[in-house]
Amino acid sequence: MKFKYLADVAIADIAFEAYGKNLNEVFENSAYAFFDMTCNPKTIKNKIKKIINLKEKDEKNLLYNFLSELIFLKDSKQLIFNKVKVLIKDNKLKAVLYGDKIDYEKQELRNDIKAVTMHLFNIVKIKSGYKATVVVDI
């Protein structure tokens, strides 16, 4: 299981847990949960490639800023994605995203995410790798 939605966490928010064998994978699966919340990924064509580079003091801030960057790209550039590859080393992230401009007629859009919240936000090492808990405001 890559991610799962958490019920009954908040009324105007959506919460999820993402899992991964390593940091790269938990960041990718967090992005896939984000993509799934915003649209039906099957309706997005991979016409645009976007690279994100970030550096932070720790994994928690790195994940928060990565997801916030996805919101920024959606809001400012009208970009949505359905594929991602993440590489993390020494608290530096490089993500390659594939997607398209928002097209209200051809894409199945779902939720308009406004922000990543700090409510329950966490990334922890678990027996099988990593788990991220994220709540987004819609």
PDB file of C-alpha atoms in Angstrom:
ATOM      1  CA  MET A   1       0.000   0.000   0.000  1.00  0.00           C
ATOM      2  CA  LYS A   2       1.449   3.357  -1.064  1.00  0.00           C
ATOM      3  CA  PHE A   3      -0.945   5.629   0.836  1.00  0.00           C
ATOM      4  CA  LYS A   4      -4.310   5.641   2.604  1.00  0.00           C
ATOM      5  CA  TYR A   5      -6.789   8.340   3.531  1.00  0.00           C
ATOM      6  CA  LEU A   6      -7.559   8.886   7.193  1.00  0.00           C
ATOM      7  CA  ALA A   7     -11.235   9.374   8.015  1.00  0.00           C
ATOM      8  CA  ASP A   8     -12.666  11.624  10.720  1.00  0.00           C
ATOM      9  CA  VAL A   9      -9.540  13.743  11.193  1.00  0.00           C
ATOM     10  CA  ALA A  10     -11.029  17.098  10.202  1.00  0.00           C
ATOM     11  CA  ILE A  11     -14.073  18.484   8.438  1.00  0.00           C
ATOM     12  CA  ALA A  12     -12.529  20.899   5.897  1.00  0.00           C
ATOM     13  CA  ASP A  13      -9.357  18.902   5.490  1.00  0.00           C
ATOM     14  CA  ILE A  14      -8.166  15.655   3.956  1.00  0.00           C
ATOM     15  CA  ALA A  15      -5.652  13.512   5.816  1.00  0.00           C
ATOM     16  CA  PHE A  16      -3.467  10.698   4.552  1.00  0.00           C
ATOM     17  CA  GLU A  17      -0.611   8.453   5.532  1.00  0.00           C
ATOM     18  CA  ALA A  18       2.035   7.611   2.950  1.00  0.00           C
ATOM     19  CA  TYR A  19       4.551   4.802   3.244  1.00  0.00           C
ATOM     20  CA  GLY A  20       7.893   3.982   1.703  1.00  0.00           C
ATOM     21  CA  LYS A  21      10.843   1.645   2.094  1.00  0.00           C
ATOM     22  CA  ASN A  22      13.081   4.744   2.059  1.00  0.00           C
ATOM     23  CA  LEU A  23      12.798   8.535   2.081  1.00  0.00           C
ATOM     24  CA  ASN A  24      12.594   8.761  -1.707  1.00  0.00           C
ATOM     25  CA  GLU A  25       9.654   6.385  -1.797  1.00  0.00           C
ATOM     26  CA  VAL A  26       7.688   7.991   1.059  1.00  0.00           C
ATOM     27  CA  PHE A  27       8.068  11.405  -0.610  1.00  0.00           C
ATOM     28  CA  GLU A  28       6.935   9.937  -3.950  1.00  0.00           C
ATOM     29  CA  ASN A  29       3.942   8.246  -2.339  1.00  0.00           C
ATOM     30  CA  SER A  30       3.034  11.463  -0.516  1.00  0.00           C
ATOM     31  CA  ALA A  31       3.052  13.200  -3.895  1.00  0.00           C
ATOM     32  CA  TYR A  32       0.898  10.420  -5.393  1.00  0.00           C
ATOM     33  CA  ALA A  33      -1.646  10.907  -2.584  1.00  0.00           C
ATOM     34  CA  PHE A  34      -1.590  14.639  -3.339  1.00  0.00           C
ATOM     35  CA  PHE A  35      -2.073  13.984  -7.080  1.00  0.00           C
ATOM     36  CA  ASP A  36      -4.965  11.623  -6.360  1.00  0.00           C
ATOM     37  CA  MET A  37      -6.661  14.227  -4.153  1.00  0.00           C
ATOM     38  CA  THR A  38      -6.454  16.934  -6.817  1.00  0.00           C
ATOM     39  CA  CYS A  39      -7.482  14.939  -9.886  1.00  0.00           C
ATOM     40  CA  ASN A  40      -7.924  11.544 -11.443  1.00  0.00           C
ATOM     41  CA  PRO A  41      -4.295  10.835 -12.417  1.00  0.00           C
ATOM     42  CA  LYS A  42      -5.457   8.747 -15.390  1.00  0.00           C
ATOM     43  CA  THR A  43      -6.911  11.891 -17.008  1.00  0.00           C
ATOM     44  CA  ILE A  44      -3.555  13.750 -16.930  1.00  0.00           C
ATOM     45  CA  LYS A  45      -1.215  13.527 -19.913  1.00  0.00           C
ATOM     46  CA  ASN A  46       2.522  13.794 -19.349  1.00  0.00           C
ATOM     47  CA  LYS A  47       3.171  16.804 -21.584  1.00  0.00           C
ATOM     48  CA  ILE A  48       5.198  18.865 -19.104  1.00  0.00           C
ATOM     49  CA  LYS A  49       8.318  17.964 -17.122  1.00  0.00           C
ATOM     50  CA  LYS A  50       9.073  20.052 -14.025  1.00  0.00           C
ATOM     51  CA  ILE A  51      12.133  19.768 -11.774  1.00  0.00           C
ATOM     52  CA  ILE A  52      12.029  20.838  -8.125  1.00  0.00           C
ATOM     53  CA  ASN A  53      15.193  21.324  -6.068  1.00  0.00           C
ATOM     54  CA  LEU A  54      14.892  21.962  -2.328  1.00  0.00           C
ATOM     55  CA  LYS A  55      17.192  21.935   0.682  1.00  0.00           C
ATOM     56  CA  GLU A  56      16.061  21.886   4.301  1.00  0.00           C
ATOM     57  CA  LYS A  57      17.410  21.180   7.780  1.00  0.00           C
ATOM     58  CA  ASP A  58      15.481  17.905   8.155  1.00  0.00           C
ATOM     59  CA  GLU A  59      13.128  15.479   6.410  1.00  0.00           C
ATOM     60  CA  LYS A  60       9.987  16.915   8.012  1.00  0.00           C
ATOM     61  CA  ASN A  61      10.605  20.432   6.699  1.00  0.00           C
ATOM     62  CA  LEU A  62      11.697  18.999   3.363  1.00  0.00           C
ATOM     63  CA  LEU A  63       8.428  17.088   2.960  1.00  0.00           C
ATOM     64  CA  TYR A  64       6.350  20.081   4.039  1.00  0.00           C
ATOM     65  CA  ASN A  65       8.062  22.359   1.524  1.00  0.00           C
ATOM     66  CA  PHE A  66       7.898  19.745  -1.238  1.00  0.00           C
ATOM     67  CA  LEU A  67       4.130  19.362  -0.869  1.00  0.00           C
ATOM     68  CA  SER A  68       3.740  23.132  -0.549  1.00  0.00           C
ATOM     69  CA  GLU A  69       5.636  23.504  -3.833  1.00  0.00           C
ATOM     70  CA  LEU A  70       3.088  21.227  -5.515  1.00  0.00           C
ATOM     71  CA  ILE A  71       0.349  23.584  -4.327  1.00  0.00           C
ATOM     72  CA  PHE A  72       2.331  26.598  -5.565  1.00  0.00           C
ATOM     73  CA  LEU A  73       2.730  25.037  -9.027  1.00  0.00           C
ATOM     74  CA  LYS A  74      -0.988  24.239  -9.151  1.00  0.00           C
ATOM     75  CA  ASP A  75      -2.038  27.726  -8.096  1.00  0.00           C
ATOM     76  CA  SER A  76       0.534  29.881  -9.895  1.00  0.00           C
ATOM     77  CA  LYS A  77       1.300  27.867 -13.049  1.00  0.00           C
ATOM     78  CA  GLN A  78      -1.938  25.842 -13.296  1.00  0.00           C
ATOM     79  CA  LEU A  79       0.099  22.604 -13.361  1.00  0.00           C
ATOM     80  CA  ILE A  80      -1.047  19.213 -12.105  1.00  0.00           C
ATOM     81  CA  PHE A  81       0.961  16.023 -12.144  1.00  0.00           C
ATOM     82  CA  ASN A  82       0.537  12.269 -12.147  1.00  0.00           C
ATOM     83  CA  LYS A  83       4.119  10.970 -12.108  1.00  0.00           C
ATOM     84  CA  VAL A  84       7.102  11.776  -9.889  1.00  0.00           C
ATOM     85  CA  LYS A  85      10.619  10.557  -9.182  1.00  0.00           C
ATOM     86  CA  VAL A  86      12.342  11.806  -6.009  1.00  0.00           C
ATOM     87  CA  LEU A  87      15.980  11.631  -4.980  1.00  0.00           C
ATOM     88  CA  ILE A  88      16.965  12.771  -1.477  1.00  0.00           C
ATOM     89  CA  LYS A  89      20.514  13.041  -0.208  1.00  0.00           C
ATOM     90  CA  ASP A  90      21.842  15.081   2.732  1.00  0.00           C
ATOM     91  CA  ASN A  91      18.473  16.856   3.190  1.00  0.00           C
ATOM     92  CA  LYS A  92      18.525  17.962  -0.446  1.00  0.00           C
ATOM     93  CA  LEU A  93      15.629  16.950  -2.673  1.00  0.00           C
ATOM     94  CA  LYS A  94      15.480  16.698  -6.435  1.00  0.00           C
ATOM     95  CA  ALA A  95      12.072  15.780  -7.810  1.00  0.00           C
ATOM     96  CA  VAL A  96      11.162  15.285 -11.445  1.00  0.00           C
ATOM     97  CA  LEU A  97       7.435  15.656 -12.051  1.00  0.00           C
ATOM     98  CA  TYR A  98       5.398  14.902 -15.154  1.00  0.00           C
ATOM     99  CA  GLY A  99       1.983  16.337 -15.860  1.00  0.00           C
ATOM    100  CA  ASP A 100       0.066  18.984 -17.747  1.00  0.00           C
ATOM    101  CA  LYS A 101      -1.696  22.318 -17.528  1.00  0.00           C
ATOM    102  CA  ILE A 102      -5.102  22.178 -15.862  1.00  0.00           C
ATOM    103  CA  ASP A 103      -7.826  21.564 -18.446  1.00  0.00           C
ATOM    104  CA  TYR A 104     -11.310  21.735 -16.946  1.00  0.00           C
ATOM    105  CA  GLU A 105     -12.880  20.050 -19.977  1.00  0.00           C
ATOM    106  CA  LYS A 106     -10.531  17.080 -20.406  1.00  0.00           C
ATOM    107  CA  GLN A 107      -9.389  16.290 -16.862  1.00  0.00           C
ATOM    108  CA  GLU A 108     -11.343  14.916 -13.926  1.00  0.00           C
ATOM    109  CA  LEU A 109     -10.525  17.432 -11.192  1.00  0.00           C
ATOM    110  CA  ARG A 110     -11.304  16.642  -7.575  1.00  0.00           C
ATOM    111  CA  ASN A 111     -10.212  18.854  -4.644  1.00  0.00           C
ATOM    112  CA  ASP A 112      -8.535  22.244  -4.694  1.00  0.00           C
ATOM    113  CA  ILE A 113      -5.884  21.928  -1.995  1.00  0.00           C
ATOM    114  CA  LYS A 114      -5.147  25.270  -0.353  1.00  0.00           C
ATOM    115  CA  ALA A 115      -2.337  24.393   2.060  1.00  0.00           C
ATOM    116  CA  VAL A 116      -0.442  21.710   3.918  1.00  0.00           C
ATOM    117  CA  THR A 117      -1.239  22.039   7.610  1.00  0.00           C
ATOM    118  CA  MET A 118       0.989  21.323  10.591  1.00  0.00           C
ATOM    119  CA  HIS A 119      -1.894  19.474  12.281  1.00  0.00           C
ATOM    120  CA  LEU A 120      -0.638  15.880  12.812  1.00  0.00           C
ATOM    121  CA  PHE A 121       2.092  16.511  10.208  1.00  0.00           C
ATOM    122  CA  ASN A 122       4.968  14.097  10.704  1.00  0.00           C
ATOM    123  CA  ILE A 123       7.422  11.773   9.048  1.00  0.00           C
ATOM    124  CA  VAL A 124       8.803   8.882  11.083  1.00  0.00           C
ATOM    125  CA  LYS A 125      10.996   5.855  10.646  1.00  0.00           C
ATOM    126  CA  ILE A 126       9.043   2.631  11.078  1.00  0.00           C
ATOM    127  CA  LYS A 127       9.974  -1.040  10.914  1.00  0.00           C
ATOM    128  CA  SER A 128       9.294  -1.298   7.166  1.00  0.00           C
ATOM    129  CA  GLY A 129      10.820   2.101   6.250  1.00  0.00           C
ATOM    130  CA  TYR A 130       9.071   5.442   6.650  1.00  0.00           C
ATOM    131  CA  LYS A 131       5.555   6.764   7.269  1.00  0.00           C
ATOM    132  CA  ALA A 132       4.369  10.307   6.594  1.00  0.00           C
ATOM    133  CA  THR A 133       1.160  11.717   8.067  1.00  0.00           C
ATOM    134  CA  VAL A 134      -0.237  14.741   6.248  1.00  0.00           C
ATOM    135  CA  VAL A 135      -3.365  16.878   6.574  1.00  0.00           C
ATOM    136  CA  VAL A 136      -4.200  19.320   3.790  1.00  0.00           C
ATOM    137  CA  ASP A 137      -6.699  22.161   3.845  1.00  0.00           C
ATOM    138  CA  ILE A 138      -9.235  22.150   1.014  1.00  0.00           C
TER     139      ILE A 138
END
